[in-house]
mmCIF file with all atom_site columns, C-alpha atoms and ligand atoms in Angstrom:
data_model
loop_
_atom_site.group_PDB
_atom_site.id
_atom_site.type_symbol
_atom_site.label_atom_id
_atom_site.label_alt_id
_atom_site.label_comp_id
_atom_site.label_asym_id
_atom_site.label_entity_id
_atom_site.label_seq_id
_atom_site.pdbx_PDB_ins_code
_atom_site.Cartn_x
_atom_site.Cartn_y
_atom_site.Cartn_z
_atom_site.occupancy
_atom_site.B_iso_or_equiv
_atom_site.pdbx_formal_charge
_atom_site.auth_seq_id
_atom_site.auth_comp_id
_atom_site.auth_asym_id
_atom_site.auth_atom_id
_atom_site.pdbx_PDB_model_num
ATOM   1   C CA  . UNK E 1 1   ? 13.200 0.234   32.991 1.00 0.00 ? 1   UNK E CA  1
ATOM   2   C CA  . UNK E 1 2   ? 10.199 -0.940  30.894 1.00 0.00 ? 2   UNK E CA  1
ATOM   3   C CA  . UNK E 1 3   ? 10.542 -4.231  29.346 1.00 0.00 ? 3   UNK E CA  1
ATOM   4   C CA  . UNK E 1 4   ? 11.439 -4.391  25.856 1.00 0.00 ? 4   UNK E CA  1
ATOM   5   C CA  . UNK E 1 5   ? 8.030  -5.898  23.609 1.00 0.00 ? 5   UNK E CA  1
ATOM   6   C CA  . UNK E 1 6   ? 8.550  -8.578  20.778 1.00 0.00 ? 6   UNK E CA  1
ATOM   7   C CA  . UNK E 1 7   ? 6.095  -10.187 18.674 1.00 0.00 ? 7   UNK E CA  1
ATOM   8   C CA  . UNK E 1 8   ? 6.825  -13.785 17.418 1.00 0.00 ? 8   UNK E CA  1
ATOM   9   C CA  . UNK E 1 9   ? 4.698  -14.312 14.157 1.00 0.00 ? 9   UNK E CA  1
ATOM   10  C CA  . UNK E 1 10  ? 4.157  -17.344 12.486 1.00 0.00 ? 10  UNK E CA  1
ATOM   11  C CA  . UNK E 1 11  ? 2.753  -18.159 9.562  1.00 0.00 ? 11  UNK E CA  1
ATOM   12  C CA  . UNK E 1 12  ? 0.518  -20.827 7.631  1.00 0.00 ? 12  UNK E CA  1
ATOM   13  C CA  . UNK E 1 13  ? 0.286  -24.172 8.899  1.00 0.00 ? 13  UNK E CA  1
ATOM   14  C CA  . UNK E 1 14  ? 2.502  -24.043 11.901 1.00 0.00 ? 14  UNK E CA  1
ATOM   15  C CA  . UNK E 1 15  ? -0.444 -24.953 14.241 1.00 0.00 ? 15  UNK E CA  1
ATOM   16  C CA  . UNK E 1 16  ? -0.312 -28.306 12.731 1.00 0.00 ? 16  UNK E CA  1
ATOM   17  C CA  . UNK E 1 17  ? 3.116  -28.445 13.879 1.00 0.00 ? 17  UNK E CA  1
ATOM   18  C CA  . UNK E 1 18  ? 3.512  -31.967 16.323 1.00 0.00 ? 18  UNK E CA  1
ATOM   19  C CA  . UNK E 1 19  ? -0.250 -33.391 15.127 1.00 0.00 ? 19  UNK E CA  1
ATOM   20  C CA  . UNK E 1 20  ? 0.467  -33.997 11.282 1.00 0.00 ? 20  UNK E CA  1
ATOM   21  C CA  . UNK E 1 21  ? 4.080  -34.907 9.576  1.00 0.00 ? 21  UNK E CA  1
ATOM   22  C CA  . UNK E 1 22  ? 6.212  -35.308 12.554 1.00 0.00 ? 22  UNK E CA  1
ATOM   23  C CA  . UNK E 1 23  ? 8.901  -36.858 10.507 1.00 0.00 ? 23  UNK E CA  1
ATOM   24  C CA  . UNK E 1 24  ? 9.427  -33.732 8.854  1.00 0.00 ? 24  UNK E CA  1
ATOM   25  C CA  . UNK E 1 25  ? 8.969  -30.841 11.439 1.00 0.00 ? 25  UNK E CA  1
ATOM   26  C CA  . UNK E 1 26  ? 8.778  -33.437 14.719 1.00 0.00 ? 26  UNK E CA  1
ATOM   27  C CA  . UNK E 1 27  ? 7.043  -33.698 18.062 1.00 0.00 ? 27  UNK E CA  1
ATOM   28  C CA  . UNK E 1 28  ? 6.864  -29.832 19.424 1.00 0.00 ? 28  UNK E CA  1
ATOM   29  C CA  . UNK E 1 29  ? 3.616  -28.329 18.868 1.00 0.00 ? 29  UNK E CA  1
ATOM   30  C CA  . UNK E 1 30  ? 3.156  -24.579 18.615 1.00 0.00 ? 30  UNK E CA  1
ATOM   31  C CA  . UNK E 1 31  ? 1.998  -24.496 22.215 1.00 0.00 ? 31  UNK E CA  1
ATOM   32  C CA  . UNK E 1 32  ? 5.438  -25.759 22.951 1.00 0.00 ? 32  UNK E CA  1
ATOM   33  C CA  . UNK E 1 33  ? 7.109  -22.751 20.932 1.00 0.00 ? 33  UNK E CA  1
ATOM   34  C CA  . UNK E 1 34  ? 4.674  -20.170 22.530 1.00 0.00 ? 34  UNK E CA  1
ATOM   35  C CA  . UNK E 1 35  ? 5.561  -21.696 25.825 1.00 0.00 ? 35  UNK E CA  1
ATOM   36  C CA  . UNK E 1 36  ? 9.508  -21.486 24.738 1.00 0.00 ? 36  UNK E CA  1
ATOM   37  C CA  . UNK E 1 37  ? 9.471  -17.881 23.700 1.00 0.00 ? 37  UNK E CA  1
ATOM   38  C CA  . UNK E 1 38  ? 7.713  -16.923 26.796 1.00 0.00 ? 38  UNK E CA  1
ATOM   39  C CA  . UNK E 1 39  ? 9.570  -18.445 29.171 1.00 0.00 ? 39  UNK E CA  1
ATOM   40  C CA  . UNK E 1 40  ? 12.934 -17.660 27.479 1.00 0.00 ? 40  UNK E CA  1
ATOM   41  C CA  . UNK E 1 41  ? 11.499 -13.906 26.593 1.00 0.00 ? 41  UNK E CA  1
ATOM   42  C CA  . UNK E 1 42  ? 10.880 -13.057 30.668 1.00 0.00 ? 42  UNK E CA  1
ATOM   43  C CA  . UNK E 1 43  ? 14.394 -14.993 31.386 1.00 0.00 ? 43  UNK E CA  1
ATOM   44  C CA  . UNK E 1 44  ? 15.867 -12.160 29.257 1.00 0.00 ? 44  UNK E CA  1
ATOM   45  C CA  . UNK E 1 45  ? 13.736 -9.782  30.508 1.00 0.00 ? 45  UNK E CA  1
ATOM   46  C CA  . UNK E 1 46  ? 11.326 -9.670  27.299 1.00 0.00 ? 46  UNK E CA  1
ATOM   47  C CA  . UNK E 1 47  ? 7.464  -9.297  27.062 1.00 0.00 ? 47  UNK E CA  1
ATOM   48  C CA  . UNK E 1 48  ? 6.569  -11.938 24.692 1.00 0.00 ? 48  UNK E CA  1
ATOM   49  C CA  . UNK E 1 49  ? 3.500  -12.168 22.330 1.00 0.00 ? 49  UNK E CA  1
ATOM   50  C CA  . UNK E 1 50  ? 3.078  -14.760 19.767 1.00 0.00 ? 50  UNK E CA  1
ATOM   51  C CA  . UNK E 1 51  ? 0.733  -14.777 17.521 1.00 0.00 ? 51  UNK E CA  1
ATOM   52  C CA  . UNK E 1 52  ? 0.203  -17.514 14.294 1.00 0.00 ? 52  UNK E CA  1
ATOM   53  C CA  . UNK E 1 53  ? -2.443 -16.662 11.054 1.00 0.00 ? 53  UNK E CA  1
ATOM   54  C CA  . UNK E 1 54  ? -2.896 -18.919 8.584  1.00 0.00 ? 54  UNK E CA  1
ATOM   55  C CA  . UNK E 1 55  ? -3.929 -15.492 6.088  1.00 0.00 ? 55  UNK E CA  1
ATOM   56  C CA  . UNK E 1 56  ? -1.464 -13.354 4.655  1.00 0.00 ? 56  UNK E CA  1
ATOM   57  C CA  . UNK E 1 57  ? -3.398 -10.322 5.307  1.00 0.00 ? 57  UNK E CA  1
ATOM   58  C CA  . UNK E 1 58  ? -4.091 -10.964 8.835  1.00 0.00 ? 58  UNK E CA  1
ATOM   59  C CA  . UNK E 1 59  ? -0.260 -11.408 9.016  1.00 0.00 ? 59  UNK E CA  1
ATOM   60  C CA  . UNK E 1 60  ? 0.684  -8.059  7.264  1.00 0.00 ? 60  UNK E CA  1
ATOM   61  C CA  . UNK E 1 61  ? -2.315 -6.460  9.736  1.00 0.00 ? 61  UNK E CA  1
ATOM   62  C CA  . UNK E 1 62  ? -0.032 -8.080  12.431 1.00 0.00 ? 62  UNK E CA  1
ATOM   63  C CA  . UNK E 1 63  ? 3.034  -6.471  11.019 1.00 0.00 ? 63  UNK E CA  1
ATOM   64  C CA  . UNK E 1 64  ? 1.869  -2.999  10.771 1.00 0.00 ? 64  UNK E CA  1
ATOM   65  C CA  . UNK E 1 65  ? -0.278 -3.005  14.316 1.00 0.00 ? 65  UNK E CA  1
ATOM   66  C CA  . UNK E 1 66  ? 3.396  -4.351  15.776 1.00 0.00 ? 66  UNK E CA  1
ATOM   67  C CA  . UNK E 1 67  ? 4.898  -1.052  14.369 1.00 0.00 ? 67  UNK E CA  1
ATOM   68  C CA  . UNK E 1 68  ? 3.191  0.927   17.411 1.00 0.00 ? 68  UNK E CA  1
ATOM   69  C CA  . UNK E 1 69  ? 3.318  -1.580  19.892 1.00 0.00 ? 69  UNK E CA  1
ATOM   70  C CA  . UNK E 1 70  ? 6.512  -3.468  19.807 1.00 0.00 ? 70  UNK E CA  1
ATOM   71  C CA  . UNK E 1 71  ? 10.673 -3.161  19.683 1.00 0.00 ? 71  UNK E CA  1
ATOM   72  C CA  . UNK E 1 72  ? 11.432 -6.057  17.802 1.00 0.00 ? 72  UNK E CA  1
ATOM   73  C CA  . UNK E 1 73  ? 10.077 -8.755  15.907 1.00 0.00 ? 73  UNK E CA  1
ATOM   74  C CA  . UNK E 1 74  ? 10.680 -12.371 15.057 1.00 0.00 ? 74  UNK E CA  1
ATOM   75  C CA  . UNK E 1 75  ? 9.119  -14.549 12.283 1.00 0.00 ? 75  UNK E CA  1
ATOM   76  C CA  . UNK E 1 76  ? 8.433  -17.425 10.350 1.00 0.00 ? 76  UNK E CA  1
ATOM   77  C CA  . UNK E 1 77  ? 6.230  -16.684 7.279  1.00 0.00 ? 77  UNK E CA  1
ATOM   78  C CA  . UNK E 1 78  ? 6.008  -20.497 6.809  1.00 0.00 ? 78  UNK E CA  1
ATOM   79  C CA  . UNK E 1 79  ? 5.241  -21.097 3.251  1.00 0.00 ? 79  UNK E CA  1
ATOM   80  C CA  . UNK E 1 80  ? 4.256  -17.475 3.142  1.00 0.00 ? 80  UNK E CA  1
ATOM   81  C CA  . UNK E 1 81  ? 8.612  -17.061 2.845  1.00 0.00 ? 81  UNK E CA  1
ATOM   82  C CA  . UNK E 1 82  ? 8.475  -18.003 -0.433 1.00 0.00 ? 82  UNK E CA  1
ATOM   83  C CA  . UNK E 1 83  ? 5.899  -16.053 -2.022 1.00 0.00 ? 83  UNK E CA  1
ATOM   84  C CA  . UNK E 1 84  ? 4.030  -12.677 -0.357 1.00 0.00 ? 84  UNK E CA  1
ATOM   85  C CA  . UNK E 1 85  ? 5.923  -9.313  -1.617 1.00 0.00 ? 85  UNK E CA  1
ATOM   86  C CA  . UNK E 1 86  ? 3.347  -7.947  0.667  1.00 0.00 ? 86  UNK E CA  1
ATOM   87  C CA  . UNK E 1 87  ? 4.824  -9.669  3.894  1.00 0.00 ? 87  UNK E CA  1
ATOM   88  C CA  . UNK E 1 88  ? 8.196  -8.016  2.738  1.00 0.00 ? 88  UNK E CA  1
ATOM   89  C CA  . UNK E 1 89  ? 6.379  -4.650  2.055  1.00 0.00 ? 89  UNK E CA  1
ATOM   90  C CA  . UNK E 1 90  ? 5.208  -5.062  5.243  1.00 0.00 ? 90  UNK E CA  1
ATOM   91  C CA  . UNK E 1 91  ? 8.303  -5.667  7.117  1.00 0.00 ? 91  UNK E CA  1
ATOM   92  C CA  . UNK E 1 92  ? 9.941  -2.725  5.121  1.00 0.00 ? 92  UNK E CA  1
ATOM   93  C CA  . UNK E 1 93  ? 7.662  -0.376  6.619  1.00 0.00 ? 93  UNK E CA  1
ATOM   94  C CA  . UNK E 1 94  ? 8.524  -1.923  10.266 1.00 0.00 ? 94  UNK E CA  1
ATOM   95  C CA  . UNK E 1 95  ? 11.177 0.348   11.606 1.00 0.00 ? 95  UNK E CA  1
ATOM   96  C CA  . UNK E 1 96  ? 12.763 -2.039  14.251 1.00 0.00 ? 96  UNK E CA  1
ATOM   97  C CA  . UNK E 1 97  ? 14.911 -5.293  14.664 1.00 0.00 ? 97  UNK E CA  1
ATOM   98  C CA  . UNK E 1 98  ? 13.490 -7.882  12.821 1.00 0.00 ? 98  UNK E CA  1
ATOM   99  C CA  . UNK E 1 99  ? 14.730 -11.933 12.840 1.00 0.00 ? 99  UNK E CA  1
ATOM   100 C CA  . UNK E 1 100 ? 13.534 -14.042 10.300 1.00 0.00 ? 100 UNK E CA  1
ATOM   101 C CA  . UNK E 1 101 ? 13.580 -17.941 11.744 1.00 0.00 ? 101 UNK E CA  1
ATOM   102 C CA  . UNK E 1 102 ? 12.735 -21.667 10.052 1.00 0.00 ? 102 UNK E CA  1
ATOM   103 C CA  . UNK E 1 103 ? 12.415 -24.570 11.399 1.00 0.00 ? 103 UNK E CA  1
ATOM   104 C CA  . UNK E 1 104 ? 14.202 -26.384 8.769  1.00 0.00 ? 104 UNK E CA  1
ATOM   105 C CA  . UNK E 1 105 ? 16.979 -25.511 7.143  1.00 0.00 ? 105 UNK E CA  1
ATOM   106 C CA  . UNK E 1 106 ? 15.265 -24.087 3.488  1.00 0.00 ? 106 UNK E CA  1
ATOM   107 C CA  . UNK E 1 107 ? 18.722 -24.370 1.526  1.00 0.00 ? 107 UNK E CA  1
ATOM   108 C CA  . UNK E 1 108 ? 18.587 -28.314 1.877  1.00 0.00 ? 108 UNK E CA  1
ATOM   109 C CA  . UNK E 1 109 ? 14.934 -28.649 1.168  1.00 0.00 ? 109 UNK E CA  1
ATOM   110 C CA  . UNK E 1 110 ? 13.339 -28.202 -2.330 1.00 0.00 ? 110 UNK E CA  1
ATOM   111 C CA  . UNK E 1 111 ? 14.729 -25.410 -4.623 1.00 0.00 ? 111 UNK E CA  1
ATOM   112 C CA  . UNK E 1 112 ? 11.334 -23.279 -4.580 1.00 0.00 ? 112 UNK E CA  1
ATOM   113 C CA  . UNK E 1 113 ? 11.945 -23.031 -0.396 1.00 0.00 ? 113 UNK E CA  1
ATOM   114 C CA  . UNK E 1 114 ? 15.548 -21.616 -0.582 1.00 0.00 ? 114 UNK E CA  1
ATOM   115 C CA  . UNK E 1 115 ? 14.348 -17.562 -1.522 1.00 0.00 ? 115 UNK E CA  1
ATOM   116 C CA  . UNK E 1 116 ? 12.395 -16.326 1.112  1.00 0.00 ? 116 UNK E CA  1
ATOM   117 C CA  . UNK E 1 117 ? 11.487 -12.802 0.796  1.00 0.00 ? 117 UNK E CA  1
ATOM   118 C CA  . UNK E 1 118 ? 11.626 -11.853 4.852  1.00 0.00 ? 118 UNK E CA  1
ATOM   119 C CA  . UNK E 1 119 ? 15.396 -12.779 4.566  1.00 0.00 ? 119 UNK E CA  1
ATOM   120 C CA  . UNK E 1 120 ? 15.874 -9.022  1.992  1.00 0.00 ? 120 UNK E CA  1
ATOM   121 C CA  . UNK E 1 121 ? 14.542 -7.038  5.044  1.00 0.00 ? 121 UNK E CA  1
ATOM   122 C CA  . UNK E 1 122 ? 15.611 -9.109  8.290  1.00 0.00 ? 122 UNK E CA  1
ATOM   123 C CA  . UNK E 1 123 ? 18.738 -8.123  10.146 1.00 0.00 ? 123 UNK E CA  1
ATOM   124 C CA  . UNK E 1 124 ? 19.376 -12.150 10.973 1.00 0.00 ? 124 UNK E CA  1
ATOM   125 C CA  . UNK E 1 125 ? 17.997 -15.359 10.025 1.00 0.00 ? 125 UNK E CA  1
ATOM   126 C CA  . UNK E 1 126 ? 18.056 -18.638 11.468 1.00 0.00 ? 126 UNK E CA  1
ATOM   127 C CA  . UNK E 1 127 ? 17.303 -21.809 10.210 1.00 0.00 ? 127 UNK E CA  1
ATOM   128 C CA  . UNK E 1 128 ? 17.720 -25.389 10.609 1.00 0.00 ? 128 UNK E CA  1
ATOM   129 C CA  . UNK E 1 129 ? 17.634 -25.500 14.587 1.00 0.00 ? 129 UNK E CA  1
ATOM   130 C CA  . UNK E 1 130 ? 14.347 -26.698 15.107 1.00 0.00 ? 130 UNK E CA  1
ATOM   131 C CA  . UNK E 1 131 ? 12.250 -25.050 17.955 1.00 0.00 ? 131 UNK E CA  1
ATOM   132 C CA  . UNK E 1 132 ? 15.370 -24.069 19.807 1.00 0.00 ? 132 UNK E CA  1
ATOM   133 C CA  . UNK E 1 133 ? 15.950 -21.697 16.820 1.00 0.00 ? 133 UNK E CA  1
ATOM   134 C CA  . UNK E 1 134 ? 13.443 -20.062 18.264 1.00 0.00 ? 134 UNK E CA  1
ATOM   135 C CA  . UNK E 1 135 ? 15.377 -19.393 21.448 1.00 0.00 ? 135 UNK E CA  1
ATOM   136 C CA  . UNK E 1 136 ? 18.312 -18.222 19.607 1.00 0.00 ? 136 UNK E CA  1
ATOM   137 C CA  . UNK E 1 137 ? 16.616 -15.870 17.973 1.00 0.00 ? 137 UNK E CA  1
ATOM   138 C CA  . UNK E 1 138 ? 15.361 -14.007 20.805 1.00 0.00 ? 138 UNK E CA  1
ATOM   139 C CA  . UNK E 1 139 ? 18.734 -13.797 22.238 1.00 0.00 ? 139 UNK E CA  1
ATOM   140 C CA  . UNK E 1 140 ? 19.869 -12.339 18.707 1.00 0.00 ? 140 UNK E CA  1
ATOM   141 C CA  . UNK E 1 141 ? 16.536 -9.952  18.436 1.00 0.00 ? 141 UNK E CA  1
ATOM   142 C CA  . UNK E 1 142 ? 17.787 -8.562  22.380 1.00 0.00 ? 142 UNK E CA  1
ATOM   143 C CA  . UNK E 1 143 ? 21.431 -7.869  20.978 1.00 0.00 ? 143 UNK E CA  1
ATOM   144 C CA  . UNK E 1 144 ? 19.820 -5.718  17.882 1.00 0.00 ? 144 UNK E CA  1
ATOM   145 C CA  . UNK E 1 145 ? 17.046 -3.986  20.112 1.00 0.00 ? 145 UNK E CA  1
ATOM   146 C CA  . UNK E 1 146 ? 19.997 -3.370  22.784 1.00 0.00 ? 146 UNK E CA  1
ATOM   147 C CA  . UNK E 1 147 ? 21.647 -1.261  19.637 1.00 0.00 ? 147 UNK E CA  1
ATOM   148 C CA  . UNK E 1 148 ? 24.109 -4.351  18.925 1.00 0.00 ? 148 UNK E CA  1
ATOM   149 C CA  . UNK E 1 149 ? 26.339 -3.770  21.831 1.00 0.00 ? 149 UNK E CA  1
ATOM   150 C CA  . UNK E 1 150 ? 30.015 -5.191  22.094 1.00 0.00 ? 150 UNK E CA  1
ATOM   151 C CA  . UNK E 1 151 ? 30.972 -7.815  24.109 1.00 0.00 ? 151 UNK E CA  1
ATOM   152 C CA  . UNK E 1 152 ? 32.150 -7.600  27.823 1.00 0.00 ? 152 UNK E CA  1
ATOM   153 C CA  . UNK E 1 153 ? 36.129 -7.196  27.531 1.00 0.00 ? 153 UNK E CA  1
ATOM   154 C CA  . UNK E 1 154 ? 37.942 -11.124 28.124 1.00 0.00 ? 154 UNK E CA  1
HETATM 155 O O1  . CA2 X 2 .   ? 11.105 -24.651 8.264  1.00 0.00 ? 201 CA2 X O1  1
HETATM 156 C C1  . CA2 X 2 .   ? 10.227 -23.814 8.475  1.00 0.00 ? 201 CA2 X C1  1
HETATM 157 O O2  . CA2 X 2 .   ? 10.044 -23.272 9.557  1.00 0.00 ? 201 CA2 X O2  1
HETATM 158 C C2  . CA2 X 2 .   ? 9.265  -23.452 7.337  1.00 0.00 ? 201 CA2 X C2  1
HETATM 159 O O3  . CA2 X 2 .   ? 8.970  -22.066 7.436  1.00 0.00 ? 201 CA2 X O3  1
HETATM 160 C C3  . CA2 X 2 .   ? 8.023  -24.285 7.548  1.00 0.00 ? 201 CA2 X C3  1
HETATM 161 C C4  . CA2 X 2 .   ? 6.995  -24.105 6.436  1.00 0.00 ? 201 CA2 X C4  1
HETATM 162 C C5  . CA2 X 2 .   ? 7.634  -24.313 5.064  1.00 0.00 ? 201 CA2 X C5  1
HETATM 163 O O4  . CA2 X 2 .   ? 6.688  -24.032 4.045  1.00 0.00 ? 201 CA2 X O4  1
HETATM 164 C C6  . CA2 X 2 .   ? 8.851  -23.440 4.876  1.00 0.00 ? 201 CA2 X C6  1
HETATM 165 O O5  . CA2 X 2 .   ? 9.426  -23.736 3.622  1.00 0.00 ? 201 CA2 X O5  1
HETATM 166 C C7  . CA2 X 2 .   ? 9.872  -23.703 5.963  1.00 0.00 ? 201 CA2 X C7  1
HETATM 167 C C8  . CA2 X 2 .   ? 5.863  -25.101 6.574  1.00 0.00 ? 201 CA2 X C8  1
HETATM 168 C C9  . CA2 X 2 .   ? 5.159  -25.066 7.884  1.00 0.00 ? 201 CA2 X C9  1
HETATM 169 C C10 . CA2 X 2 .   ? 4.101  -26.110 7.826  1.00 0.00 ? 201 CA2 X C10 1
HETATM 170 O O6  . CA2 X 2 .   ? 4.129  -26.848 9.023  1.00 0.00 ? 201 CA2 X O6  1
HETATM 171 C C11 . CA2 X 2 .   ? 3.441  -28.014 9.061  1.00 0.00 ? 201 CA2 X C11 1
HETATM 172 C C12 . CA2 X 2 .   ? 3.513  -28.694 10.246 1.00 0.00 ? 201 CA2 X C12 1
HETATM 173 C C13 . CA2 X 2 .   ? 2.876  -29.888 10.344 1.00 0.00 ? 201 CA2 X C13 1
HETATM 174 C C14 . CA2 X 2 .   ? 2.126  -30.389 9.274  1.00 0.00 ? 201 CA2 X C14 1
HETATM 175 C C15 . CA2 X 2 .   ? 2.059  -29.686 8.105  1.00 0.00 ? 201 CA2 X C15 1
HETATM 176 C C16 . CA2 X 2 .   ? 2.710  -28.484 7.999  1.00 0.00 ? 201 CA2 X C16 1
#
């Protein structure tokens, strides 16, 4: 069976994540996500690409080129949430699972962070688990690319 493809695509700023601000999105670099998706992606059986732009086009180039070449997609538009229409026309026109993940969770934070666009198109959304909401959120993308099958009988 060929391996199911997911792109992980963050947005603007997130490579400063663990070099500037800790105290408000901590220690873990972006290495350390790309690291976490990967190695959690081939534990489930996933080819894993990440990818992280800090321009809004490059991210809704990302989005469509993903249309061809993946099964599911996971991201964090980063400040990007909260503003681009053309990040959620983008994702419209994406035909498979998408999960939309934070870091932080948005609905304690400043008013202007708790609409994010992605959230209207995404089939989940996680936030407010740090990095390991990353993690979750592949396991959640798998279940909608596997067609959202039932749980094994108790
Ligand atoms: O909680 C999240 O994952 C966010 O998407 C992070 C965005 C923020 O604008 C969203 O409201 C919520 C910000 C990412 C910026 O990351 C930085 C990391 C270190 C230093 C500066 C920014």
């Amino acid at each position: 069976m060929t391996e199911l493809r997911v792109l992980v695509l963050n947005g603007p700023n997130l490579n400063l994540l663990g070099i500037r601000q800790p105290e408000i999105y901590g220690r873990t670099t972006l290495a350390d996500i790309d690291r976490l998706c990967a190695d959690e992606g081939a534990r489930l059986g996933l080819s894993v690409t990440c990818r992280q732009s800090n321009h809004e086009g490059e991210m809704v180039e990302a989005i469509h080129a993903a249309r061809e070449t993946t099964d599911g997609l996971m991201i964090n538009a980063a400040a990007y949430s909260h503003s681009s229409i053309a990040i959620l026309d983008a994702l419209n026109a994406y035909e498979k699972p998408v999960v939309e993940v934070h870091l932080s969770n948005i609905h304690k934070r400043e008013g202007f962070r708790h609409t994010s666009h992605p959230s209207a198109r995404a089939e989940a959304v996680i936030c407010g688990l740090g990095p390991e909401g990353y993690r979750v959120g592949l396991h959640g993308l798998l279940w909608l690319m596997r067609g959202r099958p039932a749980p094994p009988a108790a």
